[in-house]
Coordinates of C-alpha atoms in Angstrom, one line a residue:
Chain A
M76 CA 0.0 0.0 0.0
S77 CA 1.3 3.5 -0.8
R78 CA 1.9 5.8 2.1
E79 CA 0.3 8.7 0.3
I80 CA -2.8 6.8 -0.3
E81 CA -3.0 5.6 3.3
E82 CA -2.6 9.2 4.4
L83 CA -5.5 10.3 2.1
Q84 CA -7.7 7.5 3.4
A85 CA -6.9 8.4 7.0
A86 CA -7.8 12.1 6.3
L87 CA -11.1 11.0 4.6
R88 CA -12.0 8.8 7.5
Q89 CA -11.5 11.7 9.9
F90 CA -13.4 14.1 7.5
A91 CA -16.4 11.7 7.4
Q92 CA -16.3 11.1 11.1
E93 CA -16.3 14.8 12.0
R94 CA -19.5 15.2 9.9
G95 CA -21.3 12.1 11.2
W96 CA -21.4 10.6 7.8
G97 CA -20.8 7.0 8.9
P98 CA -24.4 5.8 8.4
F99 CA -24.6 7.3 4.9
H100 CA -21.2 5.9 3.8
T101 CA -22.2 2.3 3.3
P102 CA -20.3 0.5 0.5
K103 CA -23.4 0.5 -1.6
N104 CA -23.9 4.3 -1.3
L105 CA -20.2 5.0 -1.9
A106 CA -20.4 2.9 -5.1
A107 CA -23.4 4.9 -6.2
A108 CA -21.7 8.2 -5.4
L109 CA -18.5 7.1 -7.3
S110 CA -20.6 6.3 -10.4
V111 CA -22.3 9.7 -10.2
E112 CA -19.0 11.4 -10.0
A113 CA -17.6 9.4 -12.9
S114 CA -20.6 10.6 -15.0
E115 CA -19.9 14.2 -13.9
L116 CA -16.4 13.7 -15.3
L117 CA -17.8 12.3 -18.6
E118 CA -20.2 15.3 -18.8
H119 CA -17.2 17.6 -19.5
F120 CA -16.3 15.6 -22.6
Q121 CA -19.7 14.5 -23.9
W122 CA -20.1 17.1 -26.7
L123 CA -16.4 17.5 -27.5
T124 CA -14.7 16.0 -30.5
D125 CA -11.8 13.6 -29.7
E126 CA -9.5 16.3 -30.8
Q127 CA -11.0 18.9 -28.5
S128 CA -10.8 16.4 -25.6
R129 CA -7.0 16.3 -26.2
Q130 CA -6.7 20.0 -26.1
L131 CA -8.6 21.2 -23.0
T132 CA -8.6 24.8 -22.1
D133 CA -7.1 25.7 -18.7
E134 CA -10.5 26.2 -17.3
Q135 CA -11.8 22.8 -18.6
R136 CA -8.6 21.1 -17.3
Q137 CA -9.1 22.4 -13.9
A138 CA -12.8 21.4 -13.8
V139 CA -11.9 17.9 -15.1
G140 CA -9.2 17.7 -12.3
H141 CA -11.8 18.3 -9.7
E142 CA -14.0 15.5 -11.0
I143 CA -11.0 13.1 -11.2
A144 CA -10.4 14.0 -7.6
D145 CA -14.0 13.3 -6.6
V146 CA -13.9 9.9 -8.3
L147 CA -10.6 9.0 -6.6
L148 CA -11.8 10.2 -3.2
Y149 CA -14.8 7.9 -3.3
L150 CA -12.7 5.1 -4.7
L151 CA -10.3 5.4 -1.7
Q152 CA -13.2 5.5 0.8
L153 CA -14.9 2.5 -0.8
S154 CA -11.6 0.6 -0.8
D155 CA -10.9 1.5 2.8
K156 CA -14.4 0.3 3.9
L157 CA -13.9 -3.0 2.1
G158 CA -10.3 -3.6 3.1
I159 CA -9.1 -3.6 -0.5
D160 CA -5.7 -2.2 -1.5
P161 CA -6.6 -0.4 -4.7
L162 CA -3.0 -0.3 -6.1
E163 CA -2.5 -4.0 -5.4
A164 CA -5.9 -4.7 -7.0
A165 CA -4.8 -2.6 -10.0
R166 CA -1.5 -4.5 -10.4
Q167 CA -3.4 -7.8 -10.3
K168 CA -5.9 -6.7 -12.8
M169 CA -3.2 -5.6 -15.2
E170 CA -1.9 -9.2 -15.2
I171 CA -5.4 -10.5 -15.9
N172 CA -5.7 -7.9 -18.7
A173 CA -2.4 -9.1 -20.3
V174 CA -4.1 -12.5 -20.7
N175 CA -7.5 -11.2 -21.8
Y176 CA -6.2 -8.7 -24.4
P177 CA -3.3 -10.5 -26.2
A178 CA -1.0 -7.9 -27.9
D179 CA -0.9 -9.8 -31.1
R180 CA -4.7 -9.7 -31.7
Q181 CA -5.4 -6.0 -31.1
R182 CA -4.6 -4.4 -34.5
G183 CA -7.3 -1.9 -35.3
G184 CA -9.4 -2.5 -32.2
I185 CA -9.8 -3.3 -28.5
R186 CA -10.5 -7.0 -28.5
K187 CA -11.1 -9.2 -25.5
N188 CA -10.0 -12.8 -25.8
T189 CA -13.2 -14.7 -24.9
Chain B
M626 CA 3.3 12.3 -7.3
S627 CA 3.5 8.9 -5.8
R628 CA 6.2 6.6 -7.2
E629 CA 3.8 3.6 -7.2
I630 CA 1.3 5.5 -9.3
E631 CA 3.9 6.7 -11.7
E632 CA 5.0 3.1 -12.2
L633 CA 1.5 2.0 -12.8
Q634 CA 1.0 4.8 -15.3
A635 CA 4.2 3.9 -17.1
A636 CA 3.2 0.2 -17.3
L637 CA -0.3 1.2 -18.7
R638 CA 1.4 3.4 -21.3
Q639 CA 3.5 0.5 -22.5
F640 CA 0.5 -1.9 -22.4
A641 CA -1.6 0.4 -24.6
Q642 CA 1.3 1.1 -26.9
E643 CA 2.1 -2.6 -27.5
R644 CA -1.6 -3.0 -28.5
G645 CA -1.8 0.0 -30.8
W646 CA -4.6 1.5 -28.6
G647 CA -3.3 5.1 -28.9
P648 CA -6.0 6.2 -31.4
F649 CA -8.8 4.8 -29.2
H650 CA -7.5 6.2 -25.9
T651 CA -8.6 9.8 -26.4
P652 CA -9.5 11.5 -23.1
K653 CA -13.1 11.5 -24.2
N654 CA -13.1 7.7 -24.7
L655 CA -11.2 7.1 -21.5
A656 CA -13.7 9.2 -19.5
A657 CA -16.6 7.1 -21.1
A658 CA -14.8 3.8 -20.3
L659 CA -14.2 5.0 -16.7
S660 CA -17.9 5.7 -16.2
V661 CA -18.8 2.3 -17.7
E662 CA -16.5 0.6 -15.2
A663 CA -17.9 2.6 -12.3
S664 CA -21.3 1.3 -13.2
E665 CA -20.0 -2.2 -13.4
L666 CA -18.8 -1.6 -9.8
L667 CA -22.2 -0.3 -8.8
E668 CA -23.9 -3.3 -10.4
H669 CA -22.5 -5.6 -7.7
F670 CA -24.3 -3.6 -5.1
Q671 CA -27.5 -2.6 -6.8
W672 CA -29.8 -5.2 -5.2
L673 CA -28.0 -5.5 -1.9
T674 CA -29.2 -4.0 1.3
D675 CA -26.8 -1.5 3.0
E676 CA -26.1 -4.3 5.5
Q677 CA -25.3 -6.9 2.9
S678 CA -23.0 -4.3 1.2
R679 CA -21.0 -4.2 4.4
Q680 CA -20.6 -7.9 4.6
L681 CA -19.6 -9.1 1.1
T682 CA -18.7 -12.7 0.6
D683 CA -15.2 -13.5 -0.4
E684 CA -16.4 -14.1 -4.0
Q685 CA -18.2 -10.7 -4.1
R686 CA -15.2 -9.0 -2.5
Q687 CA -12.9 -10.3 -5.2
A688 CA -15.2 -9.3 -8.0
V689 CA -15.6 -5.8 -6.5
G690 CA -11.8 -5.6 -6.2
H691 CA -11.5 -6.2 -10.0
E692 CA -14.0 -3.4 -10.7
I693 CA -12.2 -1.0 -8.3
A694 CA -9.0 -1.9 -10.2
D695 CA -10.7 -1.2 -13.6
V696 CA -11.9 2.2 -12.5
L697 CA -8.5 3.1 -11.1
L698 CA -6.7 2.0 -14.2
Y699 CA -8.8 4.2 -16.4
L700 CA -8.4 7.1 -13.9
L701 CA -4.7 6.8 -14.1
Q702 CA -4.6 6.6 -17.9
L703 CA -6.9 9.6 -18.2
S704 CA -4.9 11.6 -15.6
D705 CA -1.7 10.7 -17.5
K706 CA -3.0 11.9 -20.8
L707 CA -4.2 15.2 -19.3
G708 CA -1.0 15.8 -17.2
I709 CA -3.0 15.8 -14.0
D710 CA -1.6 14.4 -10.8
P711 CA -4.5 12.6 -9.3
L712 CA -3.2 12.5 -5.7
E713 CA -2.5 16.2 -5.8
A714 CA -5.9 16.9 -7.3
A715 CA -7.5 14.8 -4.5
R716 CA -5.7 16.7 -1.8
Q717 CA -6.8 20.1 -3.3
K718 CA -10.4 18.8 -3.6
M719 CA -10.4 17.8 0.1
E720 CA -9.6 21.4 1.0
I721 CA -12.5 22.7 -1.2
N722 CA -14.8 20.1 0.4
A723 CA -13.8 21.3 3.9
V724 CA -15.3 24.7 2.9
N725 CA -18.3 23.3 1.0
Y726 CA -19.4 20.8 3.7
P727 CA -18.9 22.6 7.1
A728 CA -18.7 20.0 9.9
D729 CA -21.2 21.9 12.1
R730 CA -24.0 21.8 9.6
Q731 CA -23.9 18.0 8.7
R732 CA -26.0 16.5 11.5
G733 CA -28.3 14.0 10.0
G734 CA -27.4 14.5 6.3
I735 CA -24.8 15.3 3.7
R736 CA -25.3 19.0 3.1
K737 CA -23.5 21.2 0.7
N738 CA -23.0 24.8 1.7
T739 CA -24.4 26.7 -1.3
Chain C
M394 CA -45.0 2.7 -32.6
S395 CA -47.0 4.9 -30.3
R396 CA -48.3 8.1 -31.8
E397 CA -47.4 10.1 -28.7
I398 CA -43.8 8.9 -28.9
E399 CA -43.6 9.7 -32.6
E400 CA -44.8 13.2 -31.9
L401 CA -42.2 13.7 -29.2
Q402 CA -39.5 12.4 -31.5
A403 CA -40.6 14.8 -34.3
A404 CA -40.6 17.7 -31.9
L405 CA -37.1 16.7 -30.7
R406 CA -35.9 16.5 -34.3
Q407 CA -37.1 20.0 -35.0
F408 CA -35.7 21.3 -31.7
A409 CA -32.2 20.0 -32.5
Q410 CA -32.4 21.2 -36.1
E411 CA -33.4 24.8 -35.1
R412 CA -30.3 24.8 -32.9
G413 CA -27.8 23.3 -35.4
W414 CA -27.1 20.4 -33.0
G415 CA -27.0 17.7 -35.8
P416 CA -23.1 17.4 -35.7
F417 CA -23.1 17.0 -31.9
H418 CA -26.0 14.5 -31.8
T419 CA -24.1 11.4 -33.0
P420 CA -25.5 8.1 -31.6
K421 CA -22.2 7.9 -29.5
N422 CA -22.7 11.3 -28.0
L423 CA -26.4 10.7 -27.3
A424 CA -25.6 7.5 -25.5
A425 CA -23.0 9.3 -23.4
A426 CA -25.5 12.1 -22.6
L427 CA -28.2 9.6 -21.7
S428 CA -25.9 7.9 -19.2
V429 CA -25.0 11.3 -17.7
E430 CA -28.6 12.1 -17.2
A431 CA -29.3 8.6 -15.7
S432 CA -26.6 9.4 -13.1
E433 CA -28.2 12.8 -12.4
L434 CA -31.4 10.8 -11.7
L435 CA -29.5 8.5 -9.3
E436 CA -27.8 11.4 -7.6
H437 CA -31.2 12.4 -6.1
F438 CA -31.4 9.0 -4.4
Q439 CA -27.8 8.2 -3.5
W440 CA -27.9 9.2 0.2
L441 CA -31.5 8.3 0.9
T442 CA -32.6 5.2 2.7
D443 CA -34.9 2.8 0.7
E444 CA -37.7 4.1 2.8
Q445 CA -37.0 7.7 2.1
S446 CA -36.8 6.9 -1.6
R447 CA -40.4 5.6 -1.4
Q448 CA -41.6 8.8 0.3
L449 CA -40.1 11.7 -1.7
T450 CA -41.2 15.2 -0.8
D451 CA -43.0 17.2 -3.5
E452 CA -39.8 19.1 -4.3
Q453 CA -37.8 15.9 -4.7
R454 CA -40.5 14.3 -6.8
Q455 CA -40.5 17.3 -9.2
A456 CA -36.7 17.3 -9.5
V457 CA -36.7 13.5 -10.1
G458 CA -39.5 14.0 -12.7
H459 CA -37.2 16.4 -14.6
E460 CA -34.4 13.9 -14.6
I461 CA -36.7 11.1 -15.8
A462 CA -37.7 13.4 -18.6
D463 CA -34.1 14.1 -19.6
V464 CA -33.3 10.4 -19.7
L465 CA -36.4 9.7 -21.8
L466 CA -35.7 12.6 -24.2
Y467 CA -32.2 11.3 -25.0
L468 CA -33.6 7.7 -25.3
L469 CA -36.1 8.9 -27.8
Q470 CA -33.5 10.8 -29.8
L471 CA -31.0 7.9 -29.8
S472 CA -33.8 5.5 -30.9
D473 CA -34.9 7.8 -33.6
K474 CA -31.3 8.1 -35.0
L475 CA -30.9 4.4 -35.0
G476 CA -34.3 3.5 -36.4
I477 CA -35.2 1.5 -33.3
D478 CA -38.8 1.4 -32.0
P479 CA -38.2 1.7 -28.2
L480 CA -41.6 0.3 -27.2
E481 CA -41.3 -2.7 -29.5
A482 CA -37.7 -3.3 -28.3
A483 CA -39.1 -3.2 -24.7
R484 CA -41.8 -5.7 -25.5
Q485 CA -39.2 -8.1 -27.1
K486 CA -36.9 -7.7 -24.1
M487 CA -39.6 -8.6 -21.7
E488 CA -40.0 -11.9 -23.5
I489 CA -36.3 -12.5 -23.2
N490 CA -36.4 -11.6 -19.5
A491 CA -39.2 -14.1 -19.0
V492 CA -36.8 -16.8 -20.1
N493 CA -33.8 -15.4 -18.3
Y494 CA -35.5 -14.9 -14.9
P495 CA -37.7 -17.9 -14.3
A496 CA -40.4 -17.0 -11.8
D497 CA -39.9 -20.2 -9.8
R498 CA -36.2 -19.5 -9.1
Q499 CA -36.5 -15.9 -7.8
R500 CA -37.4 -16.4 -4.1
G501 CA -35.3 -14.0 -2.1
G502 CA -33.3 -12.5 -4.9
I503 CA -33.0 -11.3 -8.5
R504 CA -31.4 -14.3 -10.2
K505 CA -30.5 -14.6 -13.8
N506 CA -30.7 -18.1 -15.3
T507 CA -27.2 -18.5 -16.9
Chain D
M335 CA -50.6 8.9 -20.5
S336 CA -50.1 6.6 -23.4
R337 CA -52.1 3.4 -23.5
E338 CA -49.1 1.4 -24.7
I339 CA -47.0 2.7 -21.9
E340 CA -49.7 1.9 -19.3
E341 CA -49.9 -1.7 -20.7
L342 CA -46.1 -2.1 -20.5
Q343 CA -46.1 -0.8 -16.9
A344 CA -49.0 -3.2 -15.9
A345 CA -47.0 -6.1 -17.5
L346 CA -43.9 -5.1 -15.6
R347 CA -45.8 -4.8 -12.3
Q348 CA -47.1 -8.4 -12.8
F349 CA -43.7 -9.6 -13.9
A350 CA -42.0 -8.3 -10.7
Q351 CA -44.9 -9.5 -8.5
E352 CA -44.7 -13.1 -9.8
R353 CA -41.0 -13.1 -8.9
G354 CA -41.4 -11.5 -5.4
W355 CA -39.2 -8.6 -6.4
G356 CA -41.2 -6.0 -4.5
P357 CA -38.7 -5.5 -1.7
F358 CA -35.8 -5.1 -4.2
H359 CA -37.6 -2.6 -6.4
T360 CA -37.3 0.4 -4.2
P361 CA -37.1 3.7 -6.2
K362 CA -33.5 4.0 -5.1
N363 CA -32.5 0.6 -6.4
L364 CA -34.5 1.1 -9.7
A365 CA -32.6 4.4 -10.2
A366 CA -29.3 2.6 -9.7
A367 CA -30.3 -0.3 -12.0
L368 CA -31.4 2.3 -14.7
S369 CA -28.0 4.0 -14.5
V370 CA -26.2 0.6 -14.8
E371 CA -28.2 -0.2 -17.9
A372 CA -27.5 3.2 -19.4
S373 CA -23.8 2.5 -19.0
E374 CA -24.2 -0.9 -20.7
L375 CA -25.8 1.0 -23.6
L376 CA -22.8 3.4 -23.7
E377 CA -20.4 0.5 -23.5
H378 CA -21.4 -0.5 -27.1
F379 CA -20.3 2.9 -28.3
Q380 CA -17.3 3.7 -26.2
W381 CA -14.5 2.8 -28.7
L382 CA -16.4 3.6 -31.9
T383 CA -15.8 6.8 -33.9
D384 CA -18.8 9.1 -34.3
E385 CA -19.0 7.8 -37.9
Q386 CA -19.0 4.2 -36.8
S387 CA -21.7 4.9 -34.2
R388 CA -23.9 6.2 -37.1
Q389 CA -23.4 3.0 -39.1
L390 CA -23.9 0.1 -36.7
T391 CA -23.8 -3.4 -38.0
D392 CA -27.1 -5.4 -37.7
E393 CA -25.5 -7.3 -34.8
Q394 CA -24.5 -4.1 -33.0
R395 CA -27.9 -2.5 -33.7
Q396 CA -29.7 -5.5 -32.1
A397 CA -27.5 -5.5 -29.0
V398 CA -28.1 -1.7 -28.7
G399 CA -31.8 -2.3 -29.0
H400 CA -31.8 -4.6 -26.1
E401 CA -30.0 -2.0 -23.9
I402 CA -32.4 0.7 -25.0
A403 CA -35.1 -1.7 -23.9
D404 CA -33.5 -2.3 -20.5
V405 CA -33.2 1.4 -19.8
L406 CA -36.8 2.0 -20.9
L407 CA -38.1 -0.9 -18.8
Y408 CA -36.4 0.5 -15.6
L409 CA -37.6 4.0 -16.5
L410 CA -41.2 2.8 -16.7
Q411 CA -41.0 0.9 -13.5
L412 CA -39.4 3.8 -11.6
S413 CA -42.0 6.2 -13.0
D414 CA -44.8 3.8 -12.0
K415 CA -43.5 3.6 -8.4
L416 CA -43.3 7.4 -8.1
G417 CA -46.6 8.1 -9.9
I418 CA -44.9 10.2 -12.6
D419 CA -46.2 10.2 -16.1
P420 CA -42.9 10.0 -18.2
L421 CA -44.4 11.4 -21.4
E422 CA -46.0 14.3 -19.6
A423 CA -42.7 14.9 -17.8
A424 CA -40.9 14.8 -21.1
R425 CA -43.3 17.4 -22.7
Q426 CA -42.9 19.7 -19.7
K427 CA -39.1 19.4 -19.8
M428 CA -39.0 20.3 -23.5
E429 CA -40.8 23.6 -22.7
I430 CA -38.1 24.3 -20.0
N431 CA -35.4 23.4 -22.5
A432 CA -36.8 25.8 -25.0
V433 CA -36.1 28.6 -22.5
N434 CA -32.7 27.2 -21.3
Y435 CA -31.3 26.6 -24.7
P436 CA -32.3 29.7 -26.9
A437 CA -32.2 28.8 -30.6
D438 CA -30.3 32.0 -31.5
R439 CA -27.4 31.3 -29.2
Q440 CA -26.5 27.7 -30.2
R441 CA -24.4 28.2 -33.2
G442 CA -21.4 25.9 -33.0
G443 CA -22.2 24.4 -29.6
I444 CA -24.8 23.2 -27.0
R445 CA -25.0 26.2 -24.7
K446 CA -27.2 26.5 -21.7
N447 CA -28.6 30.0 -20.9
T448 CA -27.5 30.4 -17.3

């Protein structure tokens, strides 16, 4: 586990505790809130062309940064509640993806090996 | 920036490059994929009670861990493309949240200070 | 096809045309916008208990009605672009669901027959 | 209210009742399920270009039709639980949109009048 992530999780735990949010922060509710924030992130891109999405203005980039933060903050809180190490889970998933998406079958697409 | 996150981002960059995914991995598409993965995470919880969501079986917990990983992997790739440090963005957002959600007005709810 | 739905789709077509939105309203973008609106709908419920979600205040119910409308309006526009009759698609899907979710295996859960 | 929509809602009510799904189908859970289905719809488009999204293959179009159906079926069930007429809500929202998105300010974008 990364020390910086553990520090963020500890700060989030204290933040929620000071506000009495324990009863609201069930894993189910945190998963819903995370998906809502992910859609707010997508909202910034929904009418942009691919090219525009590569060249955000400073204002767009800052707004997108706040949404990325919101998604990450809920992800860290959910992981914390469930006792899941998100970085370790990500590393394991990359190994699974290496099997599921063989490099030599990807030309011209994103193709899962089913 | 955390060294562990930088390593994951470097591995993801190489993974995508080996598969020729560059043209697909626009920020817009990565934001869409992230929101799709966030919903797959929510799907595991959608019919559970709050109590059940707190007591996942080992099988559920592993499946949820894979979805948390998928969300994080897209978040890291999107951040990398946009030159945004996700941990720094998260720390900044927590300061904004401290202003927007005053501790002394949260009894019995999650209330934004508007 | 329902006459009322056809009238709504015709009105939406004119609305978009008067605003020059044709280039933005690709099926891909409409699907993204629909998912964003579905999350705005969920946002109203995310911190409520199941019981509270059954007893919305008048104000909540009106706000939820607007989000239901937004989801439906994008669904009708996407269906229109793709030449899909949404009511006919819904009726066909209900027949598929009758096979996938056998009534005699549902006690105490929502169980897909896989 | 459209007769065809009322018939679908009555069939959905019976379908859920025969399976004992009442306790699961809270408005909150239905809103979550709707957003999950909306993301499954988006998933079909996430790696397509805008042009490809306009020219779906027959197979893609059928799969997309099933997801459109799933979104609509949850929308009808949620509306039914809340006593909201979705077509009437859509018509009212279009009047609000006519004010919020003035036709003469839309050249080259989708701009809300704030």
